[in-house]
PDB file of C-alpha atoms in Angstrom:
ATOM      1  CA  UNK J   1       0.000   0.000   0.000  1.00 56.00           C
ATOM      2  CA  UNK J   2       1.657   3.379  -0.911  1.00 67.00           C
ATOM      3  CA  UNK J   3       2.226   5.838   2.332  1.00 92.00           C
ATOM      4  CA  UNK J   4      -0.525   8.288   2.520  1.00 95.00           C
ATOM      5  CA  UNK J   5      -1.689   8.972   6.313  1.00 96.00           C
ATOM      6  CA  UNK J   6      -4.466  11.064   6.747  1.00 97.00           C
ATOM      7  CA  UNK J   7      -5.671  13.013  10.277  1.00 96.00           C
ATOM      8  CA  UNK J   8      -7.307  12.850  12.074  1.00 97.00           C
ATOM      9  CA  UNK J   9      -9.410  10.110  11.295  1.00 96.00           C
ATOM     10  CA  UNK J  10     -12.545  11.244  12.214  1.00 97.00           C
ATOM     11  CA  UNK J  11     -13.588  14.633  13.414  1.00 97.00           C
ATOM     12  CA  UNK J  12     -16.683  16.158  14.536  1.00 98.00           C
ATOM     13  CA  UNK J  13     -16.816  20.290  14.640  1.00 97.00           C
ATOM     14  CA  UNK J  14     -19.300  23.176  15.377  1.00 97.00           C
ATOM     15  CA  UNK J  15     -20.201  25.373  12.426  1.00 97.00           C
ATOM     16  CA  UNK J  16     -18.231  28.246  12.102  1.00 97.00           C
ATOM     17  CA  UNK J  17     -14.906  26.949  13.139  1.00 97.00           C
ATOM     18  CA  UNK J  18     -11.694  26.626  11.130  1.00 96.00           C
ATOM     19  CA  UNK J  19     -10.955  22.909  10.687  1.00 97.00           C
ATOM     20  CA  UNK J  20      -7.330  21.386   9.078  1.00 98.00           C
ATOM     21  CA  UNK J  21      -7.127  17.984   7.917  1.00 98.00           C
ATOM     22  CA  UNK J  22      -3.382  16.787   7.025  1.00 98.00           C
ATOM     23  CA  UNK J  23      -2.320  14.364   4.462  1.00 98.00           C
ATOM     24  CA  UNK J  24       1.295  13.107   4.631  1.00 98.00           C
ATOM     25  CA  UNK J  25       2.774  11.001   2.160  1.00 97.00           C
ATOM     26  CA  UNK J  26       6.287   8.742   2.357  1.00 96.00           C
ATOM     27  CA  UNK J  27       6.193   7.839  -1.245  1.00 93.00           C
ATOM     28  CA  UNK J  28       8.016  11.184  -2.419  1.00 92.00           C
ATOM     29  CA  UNK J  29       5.147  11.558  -5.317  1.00 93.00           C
ATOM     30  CA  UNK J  30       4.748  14.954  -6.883  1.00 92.00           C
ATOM     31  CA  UNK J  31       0.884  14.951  -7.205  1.00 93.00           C
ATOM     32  CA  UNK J  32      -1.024  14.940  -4.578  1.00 95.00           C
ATOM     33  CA  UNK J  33      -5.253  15.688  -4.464  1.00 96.00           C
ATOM     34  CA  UNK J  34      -7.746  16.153  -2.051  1.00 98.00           C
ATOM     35  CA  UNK J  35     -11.598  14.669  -2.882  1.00 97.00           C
ATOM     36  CA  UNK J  36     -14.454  14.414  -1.117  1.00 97.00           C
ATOM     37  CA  UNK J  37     -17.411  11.731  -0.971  1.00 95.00           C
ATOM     38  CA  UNK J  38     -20.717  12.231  -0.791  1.00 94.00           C
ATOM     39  CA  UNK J  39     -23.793   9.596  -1.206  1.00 89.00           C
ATOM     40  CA  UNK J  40     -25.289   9.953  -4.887  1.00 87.00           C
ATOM     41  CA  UNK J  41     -21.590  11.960  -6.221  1.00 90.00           C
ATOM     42  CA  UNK J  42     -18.683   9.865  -5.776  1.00 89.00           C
ATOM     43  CA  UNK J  43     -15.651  11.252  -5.159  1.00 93.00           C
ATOM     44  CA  UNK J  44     -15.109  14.534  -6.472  1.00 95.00           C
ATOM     45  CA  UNK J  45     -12.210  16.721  -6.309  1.00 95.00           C
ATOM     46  CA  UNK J  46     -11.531  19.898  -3.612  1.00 97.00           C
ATOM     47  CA  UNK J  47      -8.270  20.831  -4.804  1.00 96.00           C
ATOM     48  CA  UNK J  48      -4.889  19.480  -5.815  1.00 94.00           C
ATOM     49  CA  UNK J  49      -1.101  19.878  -5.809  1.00 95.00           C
ATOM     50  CA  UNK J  50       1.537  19.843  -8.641  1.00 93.00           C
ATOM     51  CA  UNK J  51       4.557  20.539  -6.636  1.00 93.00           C
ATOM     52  CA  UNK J  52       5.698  22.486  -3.366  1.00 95.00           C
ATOM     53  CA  UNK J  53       3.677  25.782  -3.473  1.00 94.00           C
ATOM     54  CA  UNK J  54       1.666  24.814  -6.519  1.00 95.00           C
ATOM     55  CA  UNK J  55      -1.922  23.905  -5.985  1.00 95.00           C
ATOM     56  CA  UNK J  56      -4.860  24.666  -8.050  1.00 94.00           C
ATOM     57  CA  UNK J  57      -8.826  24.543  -7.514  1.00 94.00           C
ATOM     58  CA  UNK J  58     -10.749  21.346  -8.509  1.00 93.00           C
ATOM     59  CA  UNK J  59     -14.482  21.496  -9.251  1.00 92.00           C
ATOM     60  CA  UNK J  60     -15.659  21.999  -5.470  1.00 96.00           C
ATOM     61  CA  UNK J  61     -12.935  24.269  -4.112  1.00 96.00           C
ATOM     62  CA  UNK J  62     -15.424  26.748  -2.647  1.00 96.00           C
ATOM     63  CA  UNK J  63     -14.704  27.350   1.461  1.00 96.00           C
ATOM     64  CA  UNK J  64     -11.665  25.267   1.102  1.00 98.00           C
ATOM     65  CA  UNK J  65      -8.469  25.956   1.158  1.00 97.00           C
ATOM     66  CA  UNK J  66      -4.746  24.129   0.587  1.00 98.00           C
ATOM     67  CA  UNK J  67      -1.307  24.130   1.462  1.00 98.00           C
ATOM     68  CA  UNK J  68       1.789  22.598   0.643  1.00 97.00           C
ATOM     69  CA  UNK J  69       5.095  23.664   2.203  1.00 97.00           C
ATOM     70  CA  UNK J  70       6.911  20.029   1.946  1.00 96.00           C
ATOM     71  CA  UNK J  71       6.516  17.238  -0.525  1.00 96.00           C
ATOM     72  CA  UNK J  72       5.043  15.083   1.949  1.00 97.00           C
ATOM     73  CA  UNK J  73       2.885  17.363   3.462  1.00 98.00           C
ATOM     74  CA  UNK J  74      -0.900  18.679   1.759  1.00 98.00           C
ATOM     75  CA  UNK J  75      -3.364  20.369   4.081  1.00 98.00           C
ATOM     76  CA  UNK J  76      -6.892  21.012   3.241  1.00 98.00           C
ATOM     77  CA  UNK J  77      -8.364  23.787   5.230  1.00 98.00           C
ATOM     78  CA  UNK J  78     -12.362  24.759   6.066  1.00 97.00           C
ATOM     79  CA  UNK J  79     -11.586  27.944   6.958  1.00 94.00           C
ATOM     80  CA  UNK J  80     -15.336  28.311   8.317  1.00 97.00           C
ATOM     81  CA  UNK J  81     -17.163  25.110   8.549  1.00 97.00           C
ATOM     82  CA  UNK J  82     -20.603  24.419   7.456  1.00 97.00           C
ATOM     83  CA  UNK J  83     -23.105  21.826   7.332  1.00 97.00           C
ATOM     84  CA  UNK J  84     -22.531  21.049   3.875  1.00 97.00           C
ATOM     85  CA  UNK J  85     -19.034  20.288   4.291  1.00 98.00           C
ATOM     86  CA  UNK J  86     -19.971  17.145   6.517  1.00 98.00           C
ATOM     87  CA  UNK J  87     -18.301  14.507   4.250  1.00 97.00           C
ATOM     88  CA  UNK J  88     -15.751  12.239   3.830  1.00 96.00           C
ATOM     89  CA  UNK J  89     -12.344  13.701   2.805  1.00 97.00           C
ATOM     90  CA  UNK J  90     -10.015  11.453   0.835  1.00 96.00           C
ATOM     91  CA  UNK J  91      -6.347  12.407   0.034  1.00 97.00           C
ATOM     92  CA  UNK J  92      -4.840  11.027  -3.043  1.00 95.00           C
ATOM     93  CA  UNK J  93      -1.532  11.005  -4.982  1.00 94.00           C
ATOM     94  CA  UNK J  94       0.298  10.249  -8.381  1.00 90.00           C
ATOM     95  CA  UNK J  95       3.572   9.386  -9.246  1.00 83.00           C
ATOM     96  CA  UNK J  96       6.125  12.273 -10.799  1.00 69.00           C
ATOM     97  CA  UNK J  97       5.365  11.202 -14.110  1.00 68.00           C
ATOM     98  CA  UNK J  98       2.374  12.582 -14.245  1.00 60.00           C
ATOM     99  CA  UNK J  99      -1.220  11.957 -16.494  1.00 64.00           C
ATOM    100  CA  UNK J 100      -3.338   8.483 -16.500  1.00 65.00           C
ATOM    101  CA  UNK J 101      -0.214   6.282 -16.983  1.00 70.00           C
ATOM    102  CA  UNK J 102       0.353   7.239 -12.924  1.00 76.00           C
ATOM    103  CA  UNK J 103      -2.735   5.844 -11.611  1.00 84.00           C
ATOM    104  CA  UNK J 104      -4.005   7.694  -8.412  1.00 90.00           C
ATOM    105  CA  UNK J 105      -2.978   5.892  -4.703  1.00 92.00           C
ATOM    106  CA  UNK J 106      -5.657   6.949  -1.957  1.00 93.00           C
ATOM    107  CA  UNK J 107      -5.391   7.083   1.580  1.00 95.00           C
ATOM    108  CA  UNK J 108      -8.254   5.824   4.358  1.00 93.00           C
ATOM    109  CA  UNK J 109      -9.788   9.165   4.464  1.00 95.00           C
ATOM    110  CA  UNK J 110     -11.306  11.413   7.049  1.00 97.00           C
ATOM    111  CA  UNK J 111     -14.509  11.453   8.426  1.00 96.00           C
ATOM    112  CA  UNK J 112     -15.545  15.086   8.954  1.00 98.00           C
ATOM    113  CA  UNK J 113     -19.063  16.046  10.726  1.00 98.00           C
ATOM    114  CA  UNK J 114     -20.493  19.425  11.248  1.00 97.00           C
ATOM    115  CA  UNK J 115     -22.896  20.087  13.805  1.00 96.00           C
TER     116      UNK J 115
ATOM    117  CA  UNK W   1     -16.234  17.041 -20.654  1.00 78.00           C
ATOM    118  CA  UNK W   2     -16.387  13.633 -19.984  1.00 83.00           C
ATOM    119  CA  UNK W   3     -19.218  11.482 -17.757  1.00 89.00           C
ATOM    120  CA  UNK W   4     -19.767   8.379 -16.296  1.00 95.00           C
ATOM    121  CA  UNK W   5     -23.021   6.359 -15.223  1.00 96.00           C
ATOM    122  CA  UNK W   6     -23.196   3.861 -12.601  1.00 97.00           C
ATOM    123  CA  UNK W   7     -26.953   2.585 -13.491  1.00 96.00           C
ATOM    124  CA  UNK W   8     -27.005   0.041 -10.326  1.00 96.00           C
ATOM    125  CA  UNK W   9     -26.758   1.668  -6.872  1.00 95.00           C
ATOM    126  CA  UNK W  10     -26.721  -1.270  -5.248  1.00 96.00           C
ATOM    127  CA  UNK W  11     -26.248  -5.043  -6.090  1.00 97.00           C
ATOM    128  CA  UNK W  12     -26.513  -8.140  -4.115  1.00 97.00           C
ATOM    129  CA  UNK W  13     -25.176 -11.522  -5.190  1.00 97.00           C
ATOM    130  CA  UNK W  14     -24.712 -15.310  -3.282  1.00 97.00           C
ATOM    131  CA  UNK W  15     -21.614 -15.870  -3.299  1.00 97.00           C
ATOM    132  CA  UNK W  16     -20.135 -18.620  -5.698  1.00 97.00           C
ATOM    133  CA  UNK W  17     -22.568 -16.213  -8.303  1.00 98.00           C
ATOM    134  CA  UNK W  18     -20.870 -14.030 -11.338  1.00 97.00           C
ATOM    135  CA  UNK W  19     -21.065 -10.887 -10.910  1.00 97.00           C
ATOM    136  CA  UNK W  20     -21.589  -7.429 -13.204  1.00 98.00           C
ATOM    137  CA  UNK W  21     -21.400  -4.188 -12.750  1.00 98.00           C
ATOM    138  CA  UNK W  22     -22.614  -1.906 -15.188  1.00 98.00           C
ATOM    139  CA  UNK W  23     -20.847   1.397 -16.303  1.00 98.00           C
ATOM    140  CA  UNK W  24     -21.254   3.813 -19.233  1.00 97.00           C
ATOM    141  CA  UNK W  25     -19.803   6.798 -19.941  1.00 95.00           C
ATOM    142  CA  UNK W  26     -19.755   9.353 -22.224  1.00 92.00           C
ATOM    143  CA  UNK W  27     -16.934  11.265 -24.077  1.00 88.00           C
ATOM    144  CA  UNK W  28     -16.037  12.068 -27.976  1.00 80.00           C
ATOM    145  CA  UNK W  29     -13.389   9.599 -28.295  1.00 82.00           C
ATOM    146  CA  UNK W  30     -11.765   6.451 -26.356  1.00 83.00           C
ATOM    147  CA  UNK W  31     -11.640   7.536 -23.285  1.00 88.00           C
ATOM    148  CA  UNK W  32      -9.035   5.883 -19.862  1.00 90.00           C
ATOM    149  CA  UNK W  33     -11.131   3.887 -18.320  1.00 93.00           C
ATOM    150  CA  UNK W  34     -10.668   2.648 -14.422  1.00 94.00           C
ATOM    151  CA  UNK W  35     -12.677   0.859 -11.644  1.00 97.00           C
ATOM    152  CA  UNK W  36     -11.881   1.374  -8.176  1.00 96.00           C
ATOM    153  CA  UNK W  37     -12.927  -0.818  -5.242  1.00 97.00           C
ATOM    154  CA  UNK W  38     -13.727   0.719  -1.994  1.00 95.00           C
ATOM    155  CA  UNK W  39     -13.482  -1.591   1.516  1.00 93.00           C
ATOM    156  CA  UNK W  40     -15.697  -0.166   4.312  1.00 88.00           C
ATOM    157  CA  UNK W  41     -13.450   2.346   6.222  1.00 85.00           C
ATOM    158  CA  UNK W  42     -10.728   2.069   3.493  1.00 88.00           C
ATOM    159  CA  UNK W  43      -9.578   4.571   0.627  1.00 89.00           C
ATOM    160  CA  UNK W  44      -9.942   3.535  -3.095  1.00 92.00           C
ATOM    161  CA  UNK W  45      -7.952   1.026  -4.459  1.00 94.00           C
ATOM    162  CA  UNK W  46      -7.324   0.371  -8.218  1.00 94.00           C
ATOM    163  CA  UNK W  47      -8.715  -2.759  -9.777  1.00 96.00           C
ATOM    164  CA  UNK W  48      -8.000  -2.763 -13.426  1.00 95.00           C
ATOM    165  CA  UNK W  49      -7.506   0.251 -15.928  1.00 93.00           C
ATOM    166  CA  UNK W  50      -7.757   0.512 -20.022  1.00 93.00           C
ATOM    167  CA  UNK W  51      -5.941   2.629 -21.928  1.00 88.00           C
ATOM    168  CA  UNK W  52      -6.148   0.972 -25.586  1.00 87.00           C
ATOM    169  CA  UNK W  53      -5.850  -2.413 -27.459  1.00 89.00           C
ATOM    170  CA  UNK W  54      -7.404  -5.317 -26.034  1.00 91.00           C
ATOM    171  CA  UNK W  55     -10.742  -4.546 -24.891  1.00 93.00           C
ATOM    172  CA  UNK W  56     -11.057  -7.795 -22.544  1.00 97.00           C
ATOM    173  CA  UNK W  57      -8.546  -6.177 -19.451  1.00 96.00           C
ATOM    174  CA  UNK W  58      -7.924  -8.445 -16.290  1.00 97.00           C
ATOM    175  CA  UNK W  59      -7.069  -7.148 -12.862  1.00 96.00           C
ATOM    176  CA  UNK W  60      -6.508  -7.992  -9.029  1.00 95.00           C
ATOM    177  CA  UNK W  61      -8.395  -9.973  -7.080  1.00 94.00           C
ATOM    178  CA  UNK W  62     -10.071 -11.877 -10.069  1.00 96.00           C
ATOM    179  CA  UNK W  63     -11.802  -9.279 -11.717  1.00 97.00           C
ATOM    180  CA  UNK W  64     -11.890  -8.099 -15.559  1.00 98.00           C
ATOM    181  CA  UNK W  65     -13.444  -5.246 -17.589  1.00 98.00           C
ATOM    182  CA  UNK W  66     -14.588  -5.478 -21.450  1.00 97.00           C
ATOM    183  CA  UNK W  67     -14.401  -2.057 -23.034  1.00 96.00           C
ATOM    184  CA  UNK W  68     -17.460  -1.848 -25.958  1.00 95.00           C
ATOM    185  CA  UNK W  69     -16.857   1.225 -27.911  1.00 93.00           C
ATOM    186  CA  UNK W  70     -19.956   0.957 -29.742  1.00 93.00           C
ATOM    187  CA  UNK W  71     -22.222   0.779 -26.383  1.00 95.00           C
ATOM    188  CA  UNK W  72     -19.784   3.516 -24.403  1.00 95.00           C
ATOM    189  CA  UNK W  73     -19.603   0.783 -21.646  1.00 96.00           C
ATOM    190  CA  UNK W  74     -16.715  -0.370 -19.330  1.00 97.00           C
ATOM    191  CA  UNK W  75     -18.769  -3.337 -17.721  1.00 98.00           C
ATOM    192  CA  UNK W  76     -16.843  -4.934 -14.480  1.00 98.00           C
ATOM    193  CA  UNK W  77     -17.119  -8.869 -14.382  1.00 98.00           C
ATOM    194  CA  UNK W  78     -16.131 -11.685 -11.926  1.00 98.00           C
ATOM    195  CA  UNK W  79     -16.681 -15.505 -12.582  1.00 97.00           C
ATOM    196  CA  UNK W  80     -17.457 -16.384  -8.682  1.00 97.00           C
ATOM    197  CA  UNK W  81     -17.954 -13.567  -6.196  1.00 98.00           C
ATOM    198  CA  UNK W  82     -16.336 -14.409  -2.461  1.00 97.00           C
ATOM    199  CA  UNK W  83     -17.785 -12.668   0.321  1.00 96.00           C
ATOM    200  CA  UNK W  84     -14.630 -10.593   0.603  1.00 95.00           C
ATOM    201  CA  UNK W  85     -15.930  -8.946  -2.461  1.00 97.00           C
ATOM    202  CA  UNK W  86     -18.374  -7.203  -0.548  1.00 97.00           C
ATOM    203  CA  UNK W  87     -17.473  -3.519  -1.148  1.00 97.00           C
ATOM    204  CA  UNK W  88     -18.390   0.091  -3.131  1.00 96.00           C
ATOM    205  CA  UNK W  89     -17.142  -0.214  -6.690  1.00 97.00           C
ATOM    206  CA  UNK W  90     -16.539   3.062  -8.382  1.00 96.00           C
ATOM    207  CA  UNK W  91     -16.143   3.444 -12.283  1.00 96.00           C
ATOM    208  CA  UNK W  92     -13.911   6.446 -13.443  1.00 94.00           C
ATOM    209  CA  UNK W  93     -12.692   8.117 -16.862  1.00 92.00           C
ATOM    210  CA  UNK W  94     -10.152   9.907 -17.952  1.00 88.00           C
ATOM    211  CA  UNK W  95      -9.713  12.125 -21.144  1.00 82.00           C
ATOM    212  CA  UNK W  96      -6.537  10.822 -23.207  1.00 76.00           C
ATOM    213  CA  UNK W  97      -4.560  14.259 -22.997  1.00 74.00           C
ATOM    214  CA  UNK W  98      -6.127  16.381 -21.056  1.00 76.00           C
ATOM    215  CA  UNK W  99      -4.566  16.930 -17.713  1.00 79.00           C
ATOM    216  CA  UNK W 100      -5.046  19.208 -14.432  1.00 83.00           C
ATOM    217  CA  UNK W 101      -2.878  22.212 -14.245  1.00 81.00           C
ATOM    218  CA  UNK W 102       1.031  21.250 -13.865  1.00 83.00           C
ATOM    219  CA  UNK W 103      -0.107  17.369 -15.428  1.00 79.00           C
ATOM    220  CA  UNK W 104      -1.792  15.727 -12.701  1.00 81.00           C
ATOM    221  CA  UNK W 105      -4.696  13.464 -13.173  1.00 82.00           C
ATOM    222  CA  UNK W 106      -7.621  14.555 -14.148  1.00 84.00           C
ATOM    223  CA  UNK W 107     -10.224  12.096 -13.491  1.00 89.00           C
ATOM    224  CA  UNK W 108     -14.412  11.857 -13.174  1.00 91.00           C
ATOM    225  CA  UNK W 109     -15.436   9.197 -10.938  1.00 94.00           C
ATOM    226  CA  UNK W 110     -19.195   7.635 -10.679  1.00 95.00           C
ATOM    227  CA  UNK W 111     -21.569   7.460  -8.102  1.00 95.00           C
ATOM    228  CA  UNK W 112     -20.775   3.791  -7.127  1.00 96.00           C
ATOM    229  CA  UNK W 113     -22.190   0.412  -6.841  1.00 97.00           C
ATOM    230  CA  UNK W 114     -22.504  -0.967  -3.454  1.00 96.00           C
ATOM    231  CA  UNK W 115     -21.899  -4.758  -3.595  1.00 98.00           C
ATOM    232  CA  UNK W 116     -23.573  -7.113  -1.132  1.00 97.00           C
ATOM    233  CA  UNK W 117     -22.850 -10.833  -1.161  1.00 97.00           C
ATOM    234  CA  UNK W 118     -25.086 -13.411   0.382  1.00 96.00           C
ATOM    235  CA  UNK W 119     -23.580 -16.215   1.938  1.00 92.00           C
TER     236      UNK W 119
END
């Protein structure tokens, strides 16, 4: 299984709050995404990193933020929670090489609820 | 821009029974075709992927996909499902050339099938 930890696992938060969830990697990849999954849409992506300090929006990227300072390290940040953001949050990554030949390795995910 | 249908929400076989799992999607060409398998509590793991040639594509655990141009389908089959097979089974495509920003992957996952098996 590639290295991809995500925390916490599960988290439960009041709306209005600023949440992180961290996804570290040990596999050195350059690609690294952040999805979430919701009954009736699959997985769809948040936002997603092409290097250290490169990140771009995905097709749900509103009240989220990213970082990503070190290689290993992409954080996803609610900067003000809501209700609708009560999902589950999976990280993924790629290998340097880029495109559909580097097929995408996920990690367990995190179970985020907003109350 | 590319989409994918997973008819069947759920499914529920005996196991020892074949299994299939429908997918279509649509896009203007031959699309990169993938199906994931999701354990409870687990991330996504990759089953089997087409890219070109031989449409008949085998994969872990047993499984195999048969890519029909002319129906736009990507149907996962397996002979004799085990109870282990139990699981969420997403179908995903990807557009031959057309990446995120910086080349990452840029993929459009289903809704999923949720597999039951009967013992």
């Amino acid at each position: 299984d590639a290295g991809i930890t995500q925390s916490p696992r599960h988290k439960v938060t009041e709306t209005g709050t600023p949440v992180t969830l961290r996804c570290h990697q040990t596999e050195n990849h350059r690609y690294m995404y952040w999805y979430r999954q919701d009954p009736g849409h699959g997985l769809r992506l948040i936002h997603y990193s092409y290097g250290v300090k490169d990140t771009d929006k995905g097709e749900v990227s509103d009240g989220y933020s990213v970082s990503r300072s070190k290689t290993e390290d992409f954080l996803l940040t609610l900067e003000s929670a809501t209700s609708s953001q009560t999902s589950v949050y999976f990280c993924a990554i790629s290998e340097n090489r880029g495109g559909h030949d580097s097929p995408l390795h996920f990690g367990n995910g995190t179970r985020l609820t907003v109350t | 821009a590319q989409s994918v249908t997973q008819p069947d929400i759920h499914i529920t076989v005996s196991e020892g029974a074949s299994l299939e799992l429908r997918c279509n999607y649509s896009y203007g060409a031959t699309p990169y075709l993938f199906w994931y398998v999701q354990s409870p509590g687990q991330g996504l793991q990759l089953l089997l992927k087409y890219f070109s040639g031989d449409t008949l594509v085998q994969g872990i655990k047993g499984f195999e996909a048969e890519f029909k141009r002319s129906q736009s389908s990507f149907n996962l089959r397996k002979p004799s499902v085990h109870w282990s097979d139990a699981a969420e089974y997403f179908c995903a495509v990807g557009a031959p050339r057309e990446r995120l920003t910086g080349g990452g992957n840029k993929l459009t996952f289903g809704t999923g099938t949720q597999l039951k098996v009967e013992l």
